[in-house]
Coordinates of C-alpha atoms and ligand atoms in Angstrom, one line a residue:
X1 CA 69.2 89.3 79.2
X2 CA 71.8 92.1 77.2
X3 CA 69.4 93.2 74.6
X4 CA 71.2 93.6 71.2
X5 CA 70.1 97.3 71.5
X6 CA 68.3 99.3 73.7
X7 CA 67.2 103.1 72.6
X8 CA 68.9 106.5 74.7
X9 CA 67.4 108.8 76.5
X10 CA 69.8 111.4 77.4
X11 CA 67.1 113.4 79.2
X12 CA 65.9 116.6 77.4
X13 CA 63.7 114.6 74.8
X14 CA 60.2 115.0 77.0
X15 CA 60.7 118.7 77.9
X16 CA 61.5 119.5 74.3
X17 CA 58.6 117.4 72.8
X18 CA 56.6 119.2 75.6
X19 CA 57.8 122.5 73.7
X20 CA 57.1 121.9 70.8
X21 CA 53.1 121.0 71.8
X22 CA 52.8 123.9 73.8
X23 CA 54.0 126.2 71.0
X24 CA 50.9 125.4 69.3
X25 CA 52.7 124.1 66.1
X26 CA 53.7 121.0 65.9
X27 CA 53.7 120.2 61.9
X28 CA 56.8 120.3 59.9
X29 CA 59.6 123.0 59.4
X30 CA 59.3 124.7 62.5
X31 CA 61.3 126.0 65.2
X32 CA 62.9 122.7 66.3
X33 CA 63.8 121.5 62.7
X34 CA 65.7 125.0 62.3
X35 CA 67.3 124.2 65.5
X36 CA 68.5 120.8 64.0
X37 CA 69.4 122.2 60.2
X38 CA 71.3 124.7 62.4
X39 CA 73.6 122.4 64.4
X40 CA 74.4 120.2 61.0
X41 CA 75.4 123.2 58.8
X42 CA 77.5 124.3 61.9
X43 CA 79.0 121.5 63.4
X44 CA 80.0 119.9 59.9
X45 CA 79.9 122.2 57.3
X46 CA 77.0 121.0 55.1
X47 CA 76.0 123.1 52.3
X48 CA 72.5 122.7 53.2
X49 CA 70.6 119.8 55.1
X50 CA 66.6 119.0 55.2
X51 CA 65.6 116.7 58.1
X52 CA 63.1 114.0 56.6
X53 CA 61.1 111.1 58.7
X54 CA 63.7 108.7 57.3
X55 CA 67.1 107.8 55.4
X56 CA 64.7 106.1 53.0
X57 CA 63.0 109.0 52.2
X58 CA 66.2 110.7 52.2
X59 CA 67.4 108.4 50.0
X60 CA 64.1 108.9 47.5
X61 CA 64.7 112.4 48.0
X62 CA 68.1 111.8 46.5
X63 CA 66.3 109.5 43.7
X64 CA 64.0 112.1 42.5
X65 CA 66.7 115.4 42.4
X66 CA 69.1 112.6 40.9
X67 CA 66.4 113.1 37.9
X68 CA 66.5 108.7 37.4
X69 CA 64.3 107.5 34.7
X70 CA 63.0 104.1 34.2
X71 CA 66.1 102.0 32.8
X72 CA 68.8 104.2 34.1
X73 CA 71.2 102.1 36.0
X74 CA 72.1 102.9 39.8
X75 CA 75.6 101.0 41.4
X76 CA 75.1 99.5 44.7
X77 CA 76.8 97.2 46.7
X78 CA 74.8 94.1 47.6
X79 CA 76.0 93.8 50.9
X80 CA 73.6 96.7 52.6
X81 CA 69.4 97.2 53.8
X82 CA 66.9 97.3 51.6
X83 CA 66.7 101.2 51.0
X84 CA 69.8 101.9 49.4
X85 CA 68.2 99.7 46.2
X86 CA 64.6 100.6 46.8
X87 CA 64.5 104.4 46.7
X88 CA 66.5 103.7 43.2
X89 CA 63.5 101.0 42.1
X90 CA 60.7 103.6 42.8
X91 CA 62.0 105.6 40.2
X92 CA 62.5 102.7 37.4
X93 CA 66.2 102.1 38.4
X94 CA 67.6 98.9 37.1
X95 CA 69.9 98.0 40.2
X96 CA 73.6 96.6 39.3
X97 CA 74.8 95.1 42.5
X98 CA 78.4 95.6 43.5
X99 CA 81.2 93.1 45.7
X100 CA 82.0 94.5 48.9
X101 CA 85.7 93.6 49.4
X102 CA 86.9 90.4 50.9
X103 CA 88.7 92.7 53.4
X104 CA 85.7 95.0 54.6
X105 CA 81.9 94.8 54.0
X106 CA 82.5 98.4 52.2
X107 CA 81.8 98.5 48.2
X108 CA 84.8 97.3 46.5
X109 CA 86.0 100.3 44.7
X110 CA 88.8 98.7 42.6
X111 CA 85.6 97.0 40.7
X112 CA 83.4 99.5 40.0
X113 CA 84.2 100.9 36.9
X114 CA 83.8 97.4 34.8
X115 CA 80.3 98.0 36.4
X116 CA 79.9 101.5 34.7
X117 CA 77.9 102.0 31.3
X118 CA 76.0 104.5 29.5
X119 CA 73.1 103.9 30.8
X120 CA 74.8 104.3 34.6
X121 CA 73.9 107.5 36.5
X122 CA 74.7 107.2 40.1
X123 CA 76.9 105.2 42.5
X124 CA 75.5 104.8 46.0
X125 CA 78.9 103.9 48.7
X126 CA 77.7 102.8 51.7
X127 CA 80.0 103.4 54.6
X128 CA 79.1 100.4 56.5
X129 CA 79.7 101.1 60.4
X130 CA 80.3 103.9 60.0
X131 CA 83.7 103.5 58.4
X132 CA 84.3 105.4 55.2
X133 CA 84.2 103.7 51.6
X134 CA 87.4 104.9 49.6
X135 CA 85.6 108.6 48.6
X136 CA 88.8 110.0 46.5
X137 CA 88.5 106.9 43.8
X138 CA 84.5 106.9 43.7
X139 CA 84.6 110.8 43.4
X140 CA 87.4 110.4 40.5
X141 CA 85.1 107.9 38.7
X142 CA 82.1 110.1 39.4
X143 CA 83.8 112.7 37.4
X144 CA 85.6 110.7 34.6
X145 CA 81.8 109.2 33.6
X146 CA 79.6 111.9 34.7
X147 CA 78.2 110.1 37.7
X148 CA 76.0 111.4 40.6
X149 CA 77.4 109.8 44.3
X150 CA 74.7 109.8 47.0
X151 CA 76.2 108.6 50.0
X152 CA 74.3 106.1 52.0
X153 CA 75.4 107.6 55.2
X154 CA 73.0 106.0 57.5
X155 CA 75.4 104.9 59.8
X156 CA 77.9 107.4 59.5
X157 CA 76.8 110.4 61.7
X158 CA 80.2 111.7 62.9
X159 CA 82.3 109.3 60.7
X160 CA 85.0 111.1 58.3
X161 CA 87.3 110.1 55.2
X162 CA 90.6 112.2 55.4
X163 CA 88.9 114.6 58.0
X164 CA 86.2 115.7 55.5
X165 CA 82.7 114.5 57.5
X166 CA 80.8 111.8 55.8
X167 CA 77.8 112.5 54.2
X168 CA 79.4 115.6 52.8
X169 CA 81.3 114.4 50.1
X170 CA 79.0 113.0 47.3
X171 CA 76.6 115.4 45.9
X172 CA 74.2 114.1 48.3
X173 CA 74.6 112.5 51.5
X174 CA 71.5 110.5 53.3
X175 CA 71.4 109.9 57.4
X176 CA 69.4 107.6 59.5
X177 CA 68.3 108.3 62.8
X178 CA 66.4 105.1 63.6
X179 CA 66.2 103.4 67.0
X180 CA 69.3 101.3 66.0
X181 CA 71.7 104.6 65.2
X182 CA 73.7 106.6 67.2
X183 CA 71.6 109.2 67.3
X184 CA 68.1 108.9 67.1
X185 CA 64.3 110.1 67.0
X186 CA 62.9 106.6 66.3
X187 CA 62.3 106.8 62.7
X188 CA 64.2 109.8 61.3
X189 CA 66.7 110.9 58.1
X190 CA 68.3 113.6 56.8
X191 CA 69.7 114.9 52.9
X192 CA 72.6 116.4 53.0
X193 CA 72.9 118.8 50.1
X194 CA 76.2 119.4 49.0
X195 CA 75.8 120.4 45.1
X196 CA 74.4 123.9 45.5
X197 CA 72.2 123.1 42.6
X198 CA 69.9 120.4 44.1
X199 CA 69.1 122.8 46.8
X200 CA 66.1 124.7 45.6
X201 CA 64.6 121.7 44.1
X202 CA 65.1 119.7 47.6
X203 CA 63.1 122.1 49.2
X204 CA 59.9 121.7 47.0
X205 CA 60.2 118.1 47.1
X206 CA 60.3 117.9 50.6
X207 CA 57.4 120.4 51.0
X208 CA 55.2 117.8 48.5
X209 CA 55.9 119.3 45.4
X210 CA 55.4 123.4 46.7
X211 CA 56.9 126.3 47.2
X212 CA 55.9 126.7 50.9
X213 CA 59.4 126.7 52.5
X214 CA 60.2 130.0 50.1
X215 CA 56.9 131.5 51.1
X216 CA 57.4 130.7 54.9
X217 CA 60.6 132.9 54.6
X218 CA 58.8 135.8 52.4
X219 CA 60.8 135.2 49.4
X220 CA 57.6 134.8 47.5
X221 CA 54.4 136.1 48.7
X222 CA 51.8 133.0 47.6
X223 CA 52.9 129.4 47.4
X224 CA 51.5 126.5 45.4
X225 CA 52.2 123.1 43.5
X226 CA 55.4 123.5 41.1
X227 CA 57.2 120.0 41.0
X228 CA 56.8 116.4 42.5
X229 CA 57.6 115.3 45.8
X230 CA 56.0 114.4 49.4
X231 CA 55.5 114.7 52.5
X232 CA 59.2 114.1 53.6
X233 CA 59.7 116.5 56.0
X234 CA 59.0 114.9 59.8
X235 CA 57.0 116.9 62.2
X236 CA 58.2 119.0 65.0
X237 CA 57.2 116.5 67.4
X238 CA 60.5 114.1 66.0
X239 CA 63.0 117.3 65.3
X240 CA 62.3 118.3 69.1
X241 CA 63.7 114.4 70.3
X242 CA 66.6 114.7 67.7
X243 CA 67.4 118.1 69.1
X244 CA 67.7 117.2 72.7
X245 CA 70.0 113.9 70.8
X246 CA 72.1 116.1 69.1
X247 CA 73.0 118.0 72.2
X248 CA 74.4 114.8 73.6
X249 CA 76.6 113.9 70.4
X250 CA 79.4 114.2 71.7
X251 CA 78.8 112.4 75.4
X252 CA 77.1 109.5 73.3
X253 CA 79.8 109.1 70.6
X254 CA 82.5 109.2 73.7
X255 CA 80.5 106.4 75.0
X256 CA 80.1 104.1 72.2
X257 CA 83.7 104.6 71.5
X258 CA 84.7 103.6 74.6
X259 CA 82.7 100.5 74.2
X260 CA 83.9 99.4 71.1
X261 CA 87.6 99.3 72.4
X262 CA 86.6 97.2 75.2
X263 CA 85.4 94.5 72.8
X264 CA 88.1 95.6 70.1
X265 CA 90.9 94.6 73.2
X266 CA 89.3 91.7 74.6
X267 CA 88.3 90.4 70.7
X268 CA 91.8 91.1 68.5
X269 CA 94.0 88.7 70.6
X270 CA 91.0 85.9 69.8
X271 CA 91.3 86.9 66.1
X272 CA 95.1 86.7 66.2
X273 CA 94.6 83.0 67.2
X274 CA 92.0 82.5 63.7
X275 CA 89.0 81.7 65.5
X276 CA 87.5 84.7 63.7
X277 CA 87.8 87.6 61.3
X278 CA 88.2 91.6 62.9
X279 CA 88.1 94.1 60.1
X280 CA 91.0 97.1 60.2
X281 CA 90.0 100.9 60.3
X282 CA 91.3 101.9 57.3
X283 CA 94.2 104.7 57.6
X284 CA 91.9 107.4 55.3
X285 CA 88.9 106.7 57.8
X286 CA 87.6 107.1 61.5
X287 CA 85.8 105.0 63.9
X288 CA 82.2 106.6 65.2
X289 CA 81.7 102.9 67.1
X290 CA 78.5 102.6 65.2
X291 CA 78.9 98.9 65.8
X292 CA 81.1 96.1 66.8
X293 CA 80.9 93.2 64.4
X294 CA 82.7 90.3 63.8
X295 CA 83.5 87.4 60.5
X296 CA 83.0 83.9 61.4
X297 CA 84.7 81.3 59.4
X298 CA 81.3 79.8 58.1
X299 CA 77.5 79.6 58.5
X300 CA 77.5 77.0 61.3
X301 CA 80.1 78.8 63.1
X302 CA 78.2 81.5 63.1
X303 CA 75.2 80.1 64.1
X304 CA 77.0 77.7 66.7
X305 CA 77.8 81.3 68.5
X306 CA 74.8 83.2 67.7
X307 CA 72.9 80.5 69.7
X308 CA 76.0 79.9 72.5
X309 CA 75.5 84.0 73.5
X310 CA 71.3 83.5 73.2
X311 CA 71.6 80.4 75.4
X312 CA 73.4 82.8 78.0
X313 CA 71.6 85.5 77.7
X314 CA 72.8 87.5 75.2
X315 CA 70.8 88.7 71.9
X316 CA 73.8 88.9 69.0
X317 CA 72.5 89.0 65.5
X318 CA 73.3 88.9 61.5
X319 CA 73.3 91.4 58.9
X320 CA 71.9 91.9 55.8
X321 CA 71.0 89.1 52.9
X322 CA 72.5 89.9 49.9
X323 CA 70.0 92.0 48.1
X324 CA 70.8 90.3 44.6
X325 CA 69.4 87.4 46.4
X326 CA 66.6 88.7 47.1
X327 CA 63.0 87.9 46.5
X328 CA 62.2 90.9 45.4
X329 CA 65.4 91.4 43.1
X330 CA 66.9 87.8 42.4
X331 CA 65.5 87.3 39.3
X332 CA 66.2 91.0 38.0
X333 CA 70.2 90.3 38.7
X334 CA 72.7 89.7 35.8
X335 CA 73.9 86.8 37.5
X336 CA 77.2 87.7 38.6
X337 CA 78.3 86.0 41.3
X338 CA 78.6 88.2 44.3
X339 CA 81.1 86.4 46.9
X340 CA 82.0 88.6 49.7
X341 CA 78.8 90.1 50.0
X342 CA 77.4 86.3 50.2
X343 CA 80.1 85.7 52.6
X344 CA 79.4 88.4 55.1
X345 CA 75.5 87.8 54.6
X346 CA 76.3 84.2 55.7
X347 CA 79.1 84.6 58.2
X348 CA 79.0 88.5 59.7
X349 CA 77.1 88.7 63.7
X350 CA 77.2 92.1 66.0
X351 CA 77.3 92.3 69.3
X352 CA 75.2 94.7 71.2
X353 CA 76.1 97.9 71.3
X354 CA 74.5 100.7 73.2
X355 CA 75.1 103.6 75.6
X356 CA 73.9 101.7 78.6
X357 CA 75.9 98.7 77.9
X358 CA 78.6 98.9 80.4
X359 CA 82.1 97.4 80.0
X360 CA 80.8 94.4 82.3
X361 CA 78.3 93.3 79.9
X362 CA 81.5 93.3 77.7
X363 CA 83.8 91.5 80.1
X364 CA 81.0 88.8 80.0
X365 CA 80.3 88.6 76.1
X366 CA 83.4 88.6 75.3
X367 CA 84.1 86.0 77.9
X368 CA 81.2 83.7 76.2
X369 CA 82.7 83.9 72.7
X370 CA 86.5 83.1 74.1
X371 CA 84.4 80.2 75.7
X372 CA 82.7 79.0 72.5
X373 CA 85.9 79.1 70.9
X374 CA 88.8 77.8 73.5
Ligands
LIG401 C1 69.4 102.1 58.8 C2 69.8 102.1 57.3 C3 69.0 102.6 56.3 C4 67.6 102.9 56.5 O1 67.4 104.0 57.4 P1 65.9 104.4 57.9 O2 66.1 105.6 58.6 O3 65.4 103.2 58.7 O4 65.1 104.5 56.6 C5 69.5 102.7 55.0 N1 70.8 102.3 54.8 C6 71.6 101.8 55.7 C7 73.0 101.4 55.3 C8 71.1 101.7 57.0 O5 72.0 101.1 58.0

């Protein structure tokens, strides 16, 4: 059986966890999460970063300095998990779902601002795959309407638009580093603070409302409840997997890359014939082979070759209901109909990807889906 995914080791994870026990502190904020804000601020450039236990708490993070009130309304594209919405709910968001285009699962930019109103104050791009949503024209309406842009950036570790790292370009930027990421730490997230005046706040709401991250660094010489917040920050047990991850980026990012071409050459020349959809790289974007994915013609097709790859052996799977169709938000929707994000929700399937797949696992998928097809 090729699992769909299968979690990375690179081999330092044990001996750093072990670390971390033996240094007698293993709560939040310690040695190995300084290690891990280090190598972000340094290897990308982020203003400031906070490590959290998820990109959903990220994203709430983002949701509470974002100041959103009950009623305020928060753009999102439909076409993405459950968080990007839900840390926007918790706060009394009403949701307005955006298309993706017909083109690319990303939000469809060229339709947001009929979306925009005065009640509107955030837009949350997703870069789905890891590919970059079109930041210069989501920045530009930001600015026109006095918009906030927290990037959903879950996928995008390593991923840039016009060489500027993702992430870094909204006013906050949210990472996942769940099991099914590039990197990981098997639940884990991080905030990206990039407006200089969320930083201070971030830090108390990540410390559950305190000032304990000042005191900790003897800017202040008692510390005690002065906002909201939780417990977002993970413990040192998790930042001392991530570290031994992040010392590996670049081995496990020239890994997945290579994969993805091995399926992207075996896969185009199929998609050239129309017995599927590829999506193109946009020129303003790179590729960090978060995943390989491909647009069937239609439900049954897809589920004709979902069950074609299970019946050899081979766990491929869908992507994402559309979240206006939700239980939980169908009957809160406006009612506009939302047809590419329907469209990929009905027709989109990955393919495993992970650093132990090896380009014979490919040579056989890919043979199995020119079967189904020829
Ligand atoms: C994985 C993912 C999330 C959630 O990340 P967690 O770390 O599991 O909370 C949010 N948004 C997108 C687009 C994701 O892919």
């Amino acid at each position: 059986m090729i699992p769909f995914n299968k979690p990375f080791l690179t081999g330092n994870e044990n001996h750093y966890i072990y670390q971390a026990v033996k240094s007698g502190k293993i709560s939040g904020n310690g040695l190995f999460t300084e290690k891990c804000h280090r190598f972000f601020t340094d290897k990308f450039g982020f203003h400031k970063v906070l490590l959290t236990t998820s990109c959903t708490d990220a994203l709430e993070m983002a949701a509470i300095l974002a100041d959103i009130q009950p009623g305020d309304q928060v753009i999102v594209p439909s076409f993405t998990f459950v968080s990007t919405a839900l840390a926007f709910v918790r706060q009394g968001a009403h949701i307005v779902f955006a298309d993706s285009y017909a083109h690319h699962p990303n939000l469809d930019v060229d339709r947001v601002e009929e979306l925009i109103t005065e009640k509107t104050k955030a837009i949350i791009p997703v870069h789905y795959g890891g590919v970059a949503c079109d930041m210069d024209k989501i920045m530009a309406l930001a600015d026109r309407y006095h918009l906030l842009v927290i990037e959903d950036a879950a996928q995008a570790i390593d991923a840039y638009y016009k060489k500027k790292p993702l992430g870094s370009i909204g006013h906050l930027g949210c990472f996942s580093f769940h099991e099914t990421k590039n990197i990981i730490s098997g639940e884990g997230g991080l905030l990206a603070i990039n407006d200089a005046r969320f930083a201070a706040r971030a830090e108390i709401i990540w410390e559950k409302g305190t000032n304990r991250a000042e005191f900790f660094r003897g800017e202040i010489n008692k510390y005690g409840w002065v906002d909201v917040g939780s417990s977002f920050l993970p413990s040192e047990i998790i930042a001392a997997f991530l570290c031994a991850q992040l010392e590996n980026i670049d081995k496990i990012q020239a890994k997945r890359k290579q994969l993805w071409h091995a399926y992207d050459e075996r896969l185009r020349p199929l998609a050239d014939k129309g017995y599927f959809q590829l999506t193109d790289i946009p020129p303003f974007a790179t590729n960090n082979a978060h995943m390989y994915y491909l647009i069937c013609h239609s439900y049954e097709n897809r589920t004709a070759l979902i069950d074609h790859l299970k019946n050899n052996g081979v766990l491929a799977v869908f992507h994402y209901q559309s979240l206006h169709k939700s239980d939980f938000y169908q009957n809160k929707h406006d009612g506009r109909v939302l047809e590419n994000s329907d469209r990929y929700t009905d027709c989109l399937v990955r393919l495993p990807l992970f650093y132990e797949l090896e380009t014979g696992d490919i040579e056989t998928i890919c043979g199995l889906i020119r079967e189904l097809y020829e």
